[in-house]
Amino acid sequence: MLSTVNLTQRYGKRVLFDKISITLDAGKRYGLIGANGAGKSTFMKILSGELEPTDGEVQIQPGARLGALSQNQYAFEEFTLKDAVLYGNKKLYDAQKEKEKLYMEGDFDSDEVNNRLGELEMICADEDPTYESDVKIEKLLSKLGFPVEQHEELMSSITGGDKFKVLLAQVLFLKPDVLLLDEPTNNLDIETISWLEEELKRHEGVLVVISHDRHFLNGVVTHILDLDFQNIREFTGNYDDWYIAANLLSKQAETDRGKALKEKEELEKFIARFSANASKAKQATSRQKQLDKLDVGEIQISSRRDPSIVFKPHRDTGNEVLEVNNLAKSYGQEQVFKGLSFKINPGEKIALIGANGVGKTTLLEILMEKLPADGGSFVWGQTITSTYFPQNTTDIVMGDEELPQWIQGFDPKWHIDDIRKTLGRMLFSGEEQKKKVNACSGGEKHRVMLSKMMMDSANFLVLDEPNNHLDLEAIIALGEALHNYQGGVICVSHDRELIDAFATRIIKLNEDGTMIDFEGDYEAFVEIYGH
């Protein structure tokens, strides 16, 4: 249905990919993966026709509809939310708008007007045979968190994150034969991501998706397209299948290329470590059966490197960690939450979850004394030292200093060699460490902040969506680091695999200002409360 022929993209002397020829089939859902900077988004833009390749071509089956998730959040400012979604099917949008205008202003004694109305009616019937476009748009917007009374408001009235949701509804409304989605889960909460998964599983054409959400990829895709070594290799299976097989091959190559893989016990240890969650170790046997069917010989060892994240507390937390009593916060007339009370005990690792806007970031900012509470109190234990990863990290990691000097600015006593080693763990090589902080990408800034947090040696970690801007390998490494950490954790995330990796307790903030406090991991929480 969609294919590329000798697709090549160069920027000066830099070659992103070279002579890629692949065919993508209807009924298959592809996850496009690769290191940051490998060219995933560029490849997607070429497939959509937004970008011309240096060489080669994209071929699409005649008559097939192609839909791509737009990244221009401000393209529809004067549209209502409803019309912005309808615009996903431009042919239907144009016909409906022209028809409305003719009914309002047209001369119904004119044959030309009546003939044109007939033509427009035919177009609307072809594009919307069941006349349910309004209902479909209403359902899409409602599922993405927009109440019906908001659907006639202008796009200019909503936030950038919400604009992105409307653009997602726009491309889903089209129901294209070829659907291209670049990071569709951005700005979505866990419940909405789960809904999107189910929507995409029903897609009957070709789907190509880029995502840093491992759980989402595992739930949606049937094939992996691995962009590496300036080429794309196709692999049957989801992300975990690819990752395990690729790492097994790498481990095999490290030890002895001529020998067979080690015994089953070693394999299961690796899989259990990869899952980073004791409750998932039971999956090792089923994973083993899957691996028996895999042809690892076809997988080339990846050029990607995994960061090594290690948080080492300078001292134990002691018996008193954090106690919160009747905490309340409002913005003007809007009550965010009230009466929040909980106590964190030594060794607990908490995932703070809930829909967008329920106050997760606000709660963390209060606990980190960045924001005053309106009522209630909280007390940290005397032996607790905390380090904080704020949601707006990319705005905080700023300045003209080189990376080591920026980190050393937090504590002049930190030895520059230790800082350089820590940055090296986060994949900043010697030359890359000379980069000015301002020149860093969003993902690099997040890795710089994690490097700073490692230097802090705190015994309590407070993290607000740390997985944003990180690639899949870095998110997996972060999950393992939190799992192995000997201190306490409270972390906001919509990434279910990351939550699975570390959380021993789930606190969910509800939209009515109340909370659910659940002792146990996320899998157990979902069994009782759902997503």
Short mmCIF file of C-alpha atoms in Angstrom, two decimals:
data_model
loop_
_atom_site.label_atom_id
_atom_site.label_comp_id
_atom_site.label_asym_id
_atom_site.label_seq_id
_atom_site.Cartn_x
_atom_site.Cartn_y
_atom_site.Cartn_z
CA MET A 1 0.00 0.00 0.00
CA LEU A 2 2.93 2.35 0.79
CA SER A 3 6.52 1.89 -0.33
CA THR A 4 9.79 3.76 -0.65
CA VAL A 5 12.29 3.37 -3.48
CA ASN A 6 15.95 4.25 -2.79
CA LEU A 7 14.92 6.93 -0.31
CA THR A 8 17.92 9.09 0.67
CA GLN A 9 18.16 12.16 2.87
CA ARG A 10 21.31 14.25 3.28
CA TYR A 11 22.02 17.52 5.06
CA GLY A 12 25.36 18.69 3.71
CA LYS A 13 27.85 15.91 4.36
CA ARG A 14 25.61 14.28 6.94
CA VAL A 15 23.61 11.31 5.66
CA LEU A 16 20.49 10.55 7.71
CA PHE A 17 19.51 7.51 5.65
CA ASP A 18 20.63 6.08 2.36
CA LYS A 19 18.72 4.20 -0.37
CA ILE A 20 15.91 2.86 1.83
CA SER A 21 13.52 0.61 -0.08
CA ILE A 22 10.70 -0.88 1.98
CA THR A 23 7.06 -1.86 1.44
CA LEU A 24 4.46 -1.30 4.18
CA ASP A 25 1.41 -3.54 3.99
CA ALA A 26 -2.24 -2.97 4.90
CA GLY A 27 -3.21 -4.60 8.17
CA LYS A 28 0.22 -4.07 9.72
CA ARG A 29 0.98 -1.51 12.42
CA TYR A 30 4.59 -0.37 12.42
CA GLY A 31 6.54 1.23 15.27
CA LEU A 32 9.34 3.42 13.89
CA ILE A 33 12.23 3.47 16.37
CA GLY A 34 15.76 4.84 16.43
CA ALA A 35 18.08 6.96 18.54
CA ASN A 36 17.41 10.69 18.93
CA GLY A 37 18.73 12.37 15.79
CA ALA A 38 18.56 9.22 13.66
CA GLY A 39 15.94 10.83 11.41
CA LYS A 40 12.63 9.25 12.50
CA SER A 41 10.57 12.45 12.22
CA THR A 42 12.32 13.37 8.96
CA PHE A 43 11.46 9.96 7.49
CA MET A 44 7.84 10.40 8.60
CA LYS A 45 7.66 13.87 7.00
CA ILE A 46 8.93 12.40 3.73
CA LEU A 47 6.30 9.64 3.85
CA SER A 48 3.57 12.26 4.39
CA GLY A 49 4.78 14.43 1.53
CA GLU A 50 5.60 17.34 3.84
CA LEU A 51 9.31 17.06 2.98
CA GLU A 52 11.04 16.28 -0.29
CA PRO A 53 13.79 13.64 -0.05
CA THR A 54 17.28 14.30 -1.40
CA ASP A 55 16.79 11.30 -3.66
CA GLY A 56 14.36 8.41 -4.23
CA GLU A 57 10.58 8.45 -3.99
CA VAL A 58 7.53 7.44 -1.97
CA GLN A 59 4.82 5.44 -3.74
CA ILE A 60 1.28 5.09 -2.43
CA GLN A 61 -1.47 2.87 -3.78
CA PRO A 62 -3.74 4.86 -6.15
CA GLY A 63 -6.87 6.08 -4.41
CA ALA A 64 -5.50 5.44 -0.90
CA ARG A 65 -6.07 8.19 1.66
CA LEU A 66 -3.04 9.35 3.62
CA GLY A 67 -3.34 11.11 6.97
CA ALA A 68 -0.50 12.47 9.09
CA LEU A 69 -0.65 13.97 12.58
CA SER A 70 0.09 17.67 12.12
CA GLN A 71 2.76 19.24 14.34
CA ASN A 72 1.55 22.81 13.66
CA GLN A 73 -0.58 23.48 16.72
CA TYR A 74 -1.40 27.05 15.68
CA ALA A 75 -2.67 26.40 12.14
CA PHE A 76 -6.38 26.52 13.06
CA GLU A 77 -6.65 29.39 15.57
CA GLU A 78 -9.81 30.87 13.99
CA PHE A 79 -11.53 27.47 13.65
CA THR A 80 -13.89 26.07 16.26
CA LEU A 81 -12.70 22.81 17.80
CA LYS A 82 -15.43 21.00 15.88
CA ASP A 83 -14.46 22.56 12.53
CA ALA A 84 -10.76 21.88 13.12
CA VAL A 85 -11.57 18.18 13.44
CA LEU A 86 -13.89 18.24 10.42
CA TYR A 87 -11.03 19.79 8.40
CA GLY A 88 -9.29 16.41 8.70
CA ASN A 89 -11.52 15.46 5.75
CA LYS A 90 -10.98 18.64 3.72
CA LYS A 91 -13.24 17.49 0.91
CA LEU A 92 -16.14 17.04 3.33
CA TYR A 93 -15.27 20.27 5.19
CA ASP A 94 -15.23 22.35 1.99
CA ALA A 95 -18.51 20.81 0.76
CA GLN A 96 -20.30 21.35 4.07
CA LYS A 97 -19.11 24.96 4.39
CA GLU A 98 -20.04 25.84 0.81
CA LYS A 99 -23.43 24.18 1.26
CA GLU A 100 -24.06 26.15 4.47
CA LYS A 101 -23.11 29.40 2.72
CA LEU A 102 -25.43 28.72 -0.24
CA TYR A 103 -28.34 27.92 2.06
CA MET A 104 -27.69 31.18 3.92
CA GLU A 105 -27.07 33.47 0.91
CA GLY A 106 -28.03 31.55 -2.24
CA ASP A 107 -30.72 32.37 -4.80
CA PHE A 108 -32.92 29.28 -4.82
CA ASP A 109 -34.61 30.39 -8.07
CA SER A 110 -31.22 29.96 -9.75
CA ASP A 111 -30.62 26.66 -11.54
CA GLU A 112 -26.88 27.16 -11.04
CA VAL A 113 -27.29 27.37 -7.27
CA ASN A 114 -29.61 24.37 -7.11
CA ASN A 115 -27.33 22.31 -9.35
CA ARG A 116 -24.36 23.22 -7.19
CA LEU A 117 -26.27 22.26 -4.03
CA GLY A 118 -27.00 18.89 -5.63
CA GLU A 119 -23.31 18.39 -6.42
CA LEU A 120 -22.33 19.31 -2.86
CA GLU A 121 -24.94 16.94 -1.46
CA MET A 122 -23.41 14.13 -3.53
CA ILE A 123 -19.91 14.94 -2.19
CA CYS A 124 -21.21 14.94 1.41
CA ALA A 125 -22.97 11.61 0.80
CA ASP A 126 -19.80 10.08 -0.65
CA GLU A 127 -17.59 11.31 2.19
CA ASP A 128 -20.13 10.81 4.99
CA PRO A 129 -22.61 8.16 3.77
CA THR A 130 -24.22 7.64 7.20
CA TYR A 131 -24.48 11.41 7.90
CA GLU A 132 -22.82 10.85 11.28
CA SER A 133 -19.85 13.21 10.97
CA ASP A 134 -21.17 15.47 13.75
CA VAL A 135 -21.65 12.51 16.10
CA LYS A 136 -18.18 11.11 15.29
CA ILE A 137 -16.52 14.47 15.94
CA GLU A 138 -18.41 14.87 19.21
CA LYS A 139 -17.31 11.41 20.35
CA LEU A 140 -13.65 12.00 19.39
CA LEU A 141 -13.43 15.34 21.17
CA SER A 142 -15.24 14.01 24.25
CA LYS A 143 -12.87 11.02 24.48
CA LEU A 144 -9.94 13.46 24.34
CA GLY A 145 -11.29 15.39 27.31
CA PHE A 146 -13.30 18.22 25.67
CA PRO A 147 -16.86 18.55 27.01
CA VAL A 148 -19.60 19.11 24.40
CA GLU A 149 -20.15 22.74 25.43
CA GLN A 150 -16.53 23.48 24.45
CA HIS A 151 -16.76 22.11 20.90
CA GLU A 152 -17.95 25.43 19.41
CA GLU A 153 -15.15 27.44 21.06
CA LEU A 154 -12.21 28.71 19.02
CA MET A 155 -8.90 26.86 18.90
CA SER A 156 -7.21 30.10 20.00
CA SER A 157 -8.93 29.73 23.40
CA ILE A 158 -7.21 26.46 24.39
CA THR A 159 -3.66 25.58 25.49
CA GLY A 160 -0.93 24.24 23.20
CA GLY A 161 -1.28 20.76 24.66
CA ASP A 162 -5.02 20.77 24.03
CA LYS A 163 -4.51 22.04 20.48
CA PHE A 164 -2.35 18.97 19.86
CA LYS A 165 -5.22 16.74 21.06
CA VAL A 166 -7.57 18.37 18.54
CA LEU A 167 -5.04 17.73 15.77
CA LEU A 168 -5.01 14.07 16.85
CA ALA A 169 -8.82 13.99 16.61
CA GLN A 170 -8.49 15.62 13.17
CA VAL A 171 -6.33 12.87 11.67
CA LEU A 172 -8.35 10.08 13.34
CA PHE A 173 -11.59 11.55 11.96
CA LEU A 174 -10.29 11.13 8.39
CA LYS A 175 -9.94 7.35 8.90
CA PRO A 176 -7.08 7.27 6.36
CA ASP A 177 -5.81 4.13 4.65
CA VAL A 178 -2.27 5.17 5.61
CA LEU A 179 -2.03 6.73 9.08
CA LEU A 180 1.24 8.41 10.16
CA LEU A 181 1.54 9.43 13.82
CA ASP A 182 4.59 11.16 15.31
CA GLU A 183 4.41 11.06 19.14
CA PRO A 184 0.59 10.90 19.39
CA THR A 185 0.62 10.28 23.16
CA ASN A 186 2.17 13.67 23.99
CA ASN A 187 -0.12 15.60 26.38
CA LEU A 188 -2.41 12.59 26.90
CA ASP A 189 -3.13 11.09 30.33
CA ILE A 190 -3.07 7.34 30.97
CA GLU A 191 -6.82 6.80 30.39
CA THR A 192 -6.76 8.65 27.06
CA ILE A 193 -3.64 6.78 25.93
CA SER A 194 -5.47 3.50 26.64
CA TRP A 195 -8.44 4.71 24.57
CA LEU A 196 -6.09 5.66 21.70
CA GLU A 197 -4.48 2.21 21.81
CA GLU A 198 -7.85 0.57 21.26
CA GLU A 199 -8.68 2.98 18.43
CA LEU A 200 -5.43 2.21 16.62
CA LYS A 201 -5.75 -1.54 17.05
CA ARG A 202 -8.88 -1.29 14.89
CA HIS A 203 -7.05 0.53 12.09
CA GLU A 204 -7.34 -1.61 8.97
CA GLY A 205 -4.81 0.08 6.69
CA VAL A 206 -1.15 0.91 7.25
CA LEU A 207 -0.14 2.55 10.54
CA VAL A 208 3.32 4.00 11.21
CA VAL A 209 3.85 5.46 14.68
CA ILE A 210 6.76 7.06 16.52
CA SER A 211 6.47 6.94 20.29
CA HIS A 212 8.69 6.98 23.36
CA ASP A 213 5.94 5.21 25.33
CA ARG A 214 7.02 1.56 25.46
CA HIS A 215 3.70 0.28 26.82
CA PHE A 216 1.85 2.07 24.02
CA LEU A 217 4.16 0.61 21.34
CA ASN A 218 3.83 -2.88 22.81
CA GLY A 219 0.05 -2.59 22.85
CA VAL A 220 -0.36 -1.20 19.32
CA VAL A 221 2.35 -2.32 16.90
CA THR A 222 2.74 -5.62 15.09
CA HIS A 223 6.09 -4.77 13.48
CA ILE A 224 9.16 -2.66 14.30
CA LEU A 225 10.98 -0.47 11.77
CA ASP A 226 14.45 0.09 13.25
CA LEU A 227 16.17 3.17 11.79
CA ASP A 228 19.87 2.56 12.40
CA PHE A 229 23.07 2.52 10.38
CA GLN A 230 21.37 4.90 7.87
CA ASN A 231 18.91 2.16 6.94
CA ILE A 232 15.63 0.63 8.11
CA ARG A 233 15.32 -2.99 9.12
CA GLU A 234 11.88 -4.53 9.61
CA PHE A 235 11.23 -6.86 12.53
CA THR A 236 8.06 -8.85 13.26
CA GLY A 237 6.83 -8.33 16.82
CA ASN A 238 6.39 -5.49 19.29
CA TYR A 239 9.05 -3.31 20.92
CA ASP A 240 9.83 -5.72 23.77
CA ASP A 241 10.31 -8.57 21.30
CA TRP A 242 12.73 -6.45 19.28
CA TYR A 243 14.58 -5.11 22.33
CA ILE A 244 15.13 -8.49 23.93
CA ALA A 245 16.26 -10.10 20.69
CA ALA A 246 18.57 -7.18 19.83
CA ASN A 247 20.12 -7.21 23.31
CA LEU A 248 20.55 -10.98 23.25
CA LEU A 249 22.43 -10.63 20.02
CA SER A 250 24.57 -7.87 21.48
CA LYS A 251 25.33 -9.95 24.57
CA GLN A 252 26.19 -12.91 22.40
CA ALA A 253 28.57 -10.77 20.35
CA GLU A 254 30.22 -9.39 23.49
CA THR A 255 31.04 -12.83 24.87
CA ASP A 256 31.81 -15.08 21.93
CA ARG A 257 30.36 -14.66 18.48
CA GLY A 258 31.02 -18.31 17.65
CA LYS A 259 29.15 -19.84 20.60
CA ALA A 260 25.46 -20.44 21.04
CA LEU A 261 23.39 -18.42 23.49
CA LYS A 262 23.80 -19.30 27.17
CA GLU A 263 21.47 -21.51 29.16
CA LYS A 264 17.83 -20.70 29.76
CA GLU A 265 18.56 -19.48 33.29
CA GLU A 266 20.80 -16.68 32.00
CA LEU A 267 18.20 -15.73 29.44
CA GLU A 268 15.47 -15.50 32.05
CA LYS A 269 17.69 -13.38 34.31
CA PHE A 270 18.11 -10.93 31.47
CA ILE A 271 14.37 -10.82 30.75
CA ALA A 272 13.53 -10.35 34.45
CA ARG A 273 16.06 -7.51 34.65
CA PHE A 274 14.63 -5.94 31.52
CA SER A 275 11.13 -6.03 32.99
CA ALA A 276 12.60 -4.25 36.05
CA ASN A 277 9.63 -5.39 38.08
CA ALA A 278 9.54 -8.49 40.27
CA SER A 279 5.84 -8.98 39.55
CA LYS A 280 6.67 -9.40 35.87
CA ALA A 281 9.28 -12.11 36.33
CA LYS A 282 6.51 -14.68 35.85
CA GLN A 283 6.41 -13.58 32.22
CA ALA A 284 9.93 -14.91 31.64
CA THR A 285 8.75 -18.36 30.56
CA SER A 286 6.29 -17.01 28.00
CA ARG A 287 8.96 -14.65 26.75
CA GLN A 288 11.30 -17.62 26.38
CA LYS A 289 8.76 -19.34 24.13
CA GLN A 290 8.55 -16.19 22.03
CA LEU A 291 12.31 -15.99 21.77
CA ASP A 292 12.52 -19.59 20.61
CA LYS A 293 10.60 -18.52 17.52
CA LEU A 294 12.73 -15.44 16.83
CA ASP A 295 15.42 -15.41 14.19
CA VAL A 296 18.00 -13.25 15.96
CA GLY A 297 20.36 -13.86 13.07
CA GLU A 298 18.49 -11.26 11.04
CA ILE A 299 18.95 -8.54 13.64
CA GLN A 300 22.05 -6.40 13.35
CA ILE A 301 23.56 -5.17 16.61
CA SER A 302 22.28 -1.66 17.28
CA SER A 303 24.59 1.36 17.17
CA ARG A 304 22.58 2.88 20.02
CA ARG A 305 24.03 3.12 23.50
CA ASP A 306 22.06 2.84 26.71
CA PRO A 307 22.67 5.49 29.39
CA SER A 308 23.74 4.26 32.82
CA ILE A 309 21.61 6.00 35.44
CA VAL A 310 22.53 5.31 39.08
CA PHE A 311 21.12 7.26 42.03
CA LYS A 312 23.15 6.64 45.22
CA PRO A 313 21.81 8.20 48.43
CA HIS A 314 24.48 9.69 50.72
CA ARG A 315 22.63 8.34 53.79
CA ASP A 316 19.57 6.30 54.79
CA THR A 317 16.21 8.04 54.91
CA GLY A 318 15.57 7.24 58.55
CA ASN A 319 12.14 6.47 60.00
CA GLU A 320 10.38 9.75 59.15
CA VAL A 321 10.09 10.60 55.46
CA LEU A 322 7.12 12.85 54.64
CA GLU A 323 3.75 13.55 56.23
CA VAL A 324 1.05 15.57 54.43
CA ASN A 325 -2.04 16.80 56.29
CA ASN A 326 -5.19 18.33 54.75
CA LEU A 327 -3.32 20.07 51.95
CA ALA A 328 -5.44 22.42 49.83
CA LYS A 329 -4.80 24.59 46.79
CA SER A 330 -6.95 26.81 44.59
CA TYR A 331 -6.32 29.11 41.65
CA GLY A 332 -8.87 31.91 41.95
CA GLN A 333 -12.29 30.29 42.16
CA GLU A 334 -11.02 26.94 40.92
CA GLN A 335 -10.30 24.40 43.66
CA VAL A 336 -7.48 22.10 42.52
CA PHE A 337 -7.57 19.82 45.57
CA LYS A 338 -8.44 19.94 49.24
CA GLY A 339 -7.96 17.71 52.27
CA LEU A 340 -5.05 15.75 50.77
CA SER A 341 -3.47 13.66 53.50
CA PHE A 342 -0.91 10.87 53.22
CA LYS A 343 2.27 9.64 54.85
CA ILE A 344 5.27 8.27 52.99
CA ASN A 345 7.18 5.53 54.79
CA PRO A 346 10.87 4.55 54.38
CA GLY A 347 11.60 2.74 51.10
CA GLU A 348 8.28 3.56 49.41
CA LYS A 349 8.31 4.52 45.76
CA ILE A 350 5.16 6.36 44.73
CA ALA A 351 3.72 6.94 41.27
CA LEU A 352 1.52 10.04 41.33
CA ILE A 353 -1.07 9.67 38.56
CA GLY A 354 -4.30 11.29 37.39
CA ALA A 355 -5.84 13.15 34.46
CA ASN A 356 -4.26 16.33 33.14
CA GLY A 357 -5.16 19.34 35.28
CA VAL A 358 -5.92 17.55 38.55
CA GLY A 359 -2.97 19.15 40.36
CA LYS A 360 -0.11 16.63 40.19
CA THR A 361 2.51 19.25 39.31
CA THR A 362 0.95 21.69 41.78
CA LEU A 363 1.29 19.13 44.60
CA LEU A 364 4.97 18.51 43.81
CA GLU A 365 5.68 22.25 43.61
CA ILE A 366 4.11 22.70 47.06
CA LEU A 367 6.15 19.81 48.51
CA MET A 368 9.32 21.32 47.00
CA GLU A 369 8.35 24.76 48.39
CA LYS A 370 8.13 26.34 44.94
CA LEU A 371 4.47 27.20 45.55
CA PRO A 372 2.53 28.01 48.76
CA ALA A 373 -0.41 25.87 49.83
CA ASP A 374 -3.73 27.54 50.69
CA GLY A 375 -4.31 25.24 53.63
CA GLY A 376 -2.92 22.23 55.47
CA SER A 377 0.69 21.34 56.12
CA PHE A 378 3.50 18.94 55.27
CA VAL A 379 6.63 17.92 57.12
CA TRP A 380 9.75 16.28 55.70
CA GLY A 381 11.81 14.01 57.98
CA GLN A 382 14.92 15.62 59.48
CA THR A 383 17.26 13.21 57.68
CA ILE A 384 15.64 13.68 54.24
CA THR A 385 17.50 15.38 51.44
CA SER A 386 15.52 15.67 48.22
CA THR A 387 16.37 16.39 44.60
CA TYR A 388 13.80 17.61 42.11
CA PHE A 389 13.15 17.06 38.41
CA PRO A 390 10.57 19.75 37.51
CA GLN A 391 8.19 19.47 34.57
CA ASN A 392 9.65 22.62 33.00
CA THR A 393 13.22 21.26 33.07
CA THR A 394 13.90 22.40 29.49
CA ASP A 395 13.23 26.01 30.60
CA ILE A 396 15.45 25.67 33.69
CA VAL A 397 18.49 24.06 32.08
CA MET A 398 19.65 27.32 30.49
CA GLY A 399 22.84 29.35 30.24
CA ASP A 400 26.05 30.00 28.34
CA GLU A 401 28.18 27.62 30.43
CA GLU A 402 29.47 24.28 29.23
CA LEU A 403 27.67 21.26 30.72
CA PRO A 404 30.15 20.40 33.56
CA GLN A 405 30.33 24.04 34.72
CA TRP A 406 26.53 24.37 34.71
CA ILE A 407 26.23 21.34 37.02
CA GLN A 408 29.10 22.46 39.25
CA GLY A 409 27.25 25.75 39.77
CA PHE A 410 24.87 23.88 42.11
CA ASP A 411 27.72 22.83 44.43
CA PRO A 412 31.29 24.12 43.94
CA LYS A 413 32.55 21.23 46.13
CA TRP A 414 31.62 18.68 43.45
CA HIS A 415 34.81 17.57 41.72
CA ILE A 416 34.81 18.32 38.00
CA ASP A 417 36.09 14.80 37.20
CA ASP A 418 33.10 13.24 38.99
CA ILE A 419 30.76 15.52 37.06
CA ARG A 420 32.40 14.52 33.77
CA LYS A 421 32.03 10.83 34.63
CA THR A 422 28.36 11.35 35.45
CA LEU A 423 27.77 13.17 32.16
CA GLY A 424 29.56 10.30 30.42
CA ARG A 425 27.06 7.90 31.99
CA MET A 426 24.34 9.98 30.32
CA LEU A 427 26.05 9.54 26.90
CA PHE A 428 27.76 12.93 26.72
CA SER A 429 31.18 12.14 25.28
CA GLY A 430 34.25 14.29 25.92
CA GLU A 431 33.61 16.68 23.03
CA GLU A 432 29.85 16.83 23.66
CA GLN A 433 30.49 17.99 27.24
CA LYS A 434 31.89 21.24 25.81
CA LYS A 435 28.48 22.09 24.39
CA LYS A 436 26.81 25.20 25.81
CA VAL A 437 23.71 24.42 27.86
CA ASN A 438 21.57 26.71 25.67
CA ALA A 439 22.52 24.65 22.60
CA CYS A 440 21.13 21.41 24.05
CA SER A 441 17.97 19.77 22.70
CA GLY A 442 15.05 18.95 24.99
CA GLY A 443 16.25 15.36 25.41
CA GLU A 444 19.81 16.48 26.15
CA LYS A 445 18.58 18.96 28.77
CA HIS A 446 16.69 16.16 30.50
CA ARG A 447 19.85 14.03 30.53
CA VAL A 448 21.81 17.00 31.97
CA MET A 449 19.23 17.37 34.76
CA LEU A 450 19.40 13.65 35.53
CA SER A 451 23.21 13.98 35.68
CA LYS A 452 22.82 16.83 38.19
CA MET A 453 20.40 14.70 40.26
CA MET A 454 22.90 11.83 40.33
CA MET A 455 25.52 14.26 41.70
CA ASP A 456 23.06 15.37 44.42
CA SER A 457 23.27 11.93 46.11
CA ALA A 458 19.90 12.69 47.73
CA ASN A 459 17.89 10.06 49.60
CA PHE A 460 14.54 11.17 48.14
CA LEU A 461 13.76 11.78 44.46
CA VAL A 462 10.89 14.01 43.32
CA LEU A 463 10.29 13.75 39.56
CA ASP A 464 7.64 15.40 37.38
CA GLU A 465 7.28 13.62 34.01
CA PRO A 466 11.01 12.91 33.63
CA ASN A 467 10.39 10.65 30.61
CA ASN A 468 9.32 13.59 28.39
CA HIS A 469 11.95 14.14 25.68
CA LEU A 470 13.83 10.94 26.60
CA ASP A 471 14.23 8.15 24.05
CA LEU A 472 13.12 4.60 24.79
CA GLU A 473 16.56 3.40 25.90
CA ALA A 474 16.87 6.28 28.39
CA ILE A 475 13.36 5.64 29.78
CA ILE A 476 14.18 1.96 30.30
CA ALA A 477 17.45 2.94 32.05
CA LEU A 478 15.54 5.42 34.25
CA GLY A 479 13.02 2.73 35.21
CA GLU A 480 15.82 0.38 36.27
CA ALA A 481 17.55 3.19 38.18
CA LEU A 482 14.39 3.97 40.15
CA HIS A 483 13.80 0.25 40.72
CA ASN A 484 17.31 -0.22 42.16
CA TYR A 485 17.42 3.04 44.12
CA GLN A 486 17.69 2.63 47.90
CA GLY A 487 15.87 5.85 48.78
CA GLY A 488 12.30 7.14 48.43
CA VAL A 489 10.58 8.28 45.23
CA ILE A 490 7.52 10.26 44.22
CA CYS A 491 7.17 10.50 40.46
CA VAL A 492 4.52 11.89 38.12
CA SER A 493 4.35 10.01 34.83
CA HIS A 494 1.88 8.88 32.16
CA ASP A 495 4.35 6.21 30.97
CA ARG A 496 2.91 2.93 32.22
CA GLU A 497 6.09 0.90 31.69
CA LEU A 498 8.08 3.42 33.73
CA ILE A 499 5.47 3.27 36.51
CA ASP A 500 5.52 -0.54 36.34
CA ALA A 501 9.28 -0.49 36.71
CA PHE A 502 9.54 1.24 40.08
CA ALA A 503 6.23 1.96 41.84
CA THR A 504 5.37 0.17 45.08
CA ARG A 505 2.46 2.51 45.80
CA ILE A 506 0.03 4.44 43.60
CA ILE A 507 -1.56 7.77 44.53
CA LYS A 508 -4.20 8.90 42.05
CA LEU A 509 -5.58 12.44 42.19
CA ASN A 510 -9.19 12.52 41.00
CA GLU A 511 -10.88 15.32 39.09
CA ASP A 512 -13.21 16.02 42.03
CA GLY A 513 -10.23 16.89 44.27
CA THR A 514 -10.19 13.58 46.14
CA MET A 515 -7.51 10.90 45.95
CA ILE A 516 -7.02 7.12 45.83
CA ASP A 517 -4.09 5.84 47.89
CA PHE A 518 -3.19 2.29 46.88
CA GLU A 519 -0.38 0.22 48.37
CA GLY A 520 0.87 -2.07 45.62
CA ASP A 521 2.20 -1.91 42.08
CA TYR A 522 0.47 -0.46 39.03
CA GLU A 523 -0.67 -3.81 37.64
CA ALA A 524 -2.55 -4.54 40.86
CA PHE A 525 -3.98 -1.00 40.87
CA VAL A 526 -5.34 -1.43 37.32
CA GLU A 527 -6.96 -4.75 38.24
CA ILE A 528 -8.98 -3.01 40.95
CA TYR A 529 -9.56 0.52 39.65
CA GLY A 530 -8.94 0.25 35.91
CA HIS A 531 -6.67 2.69 34.11
#
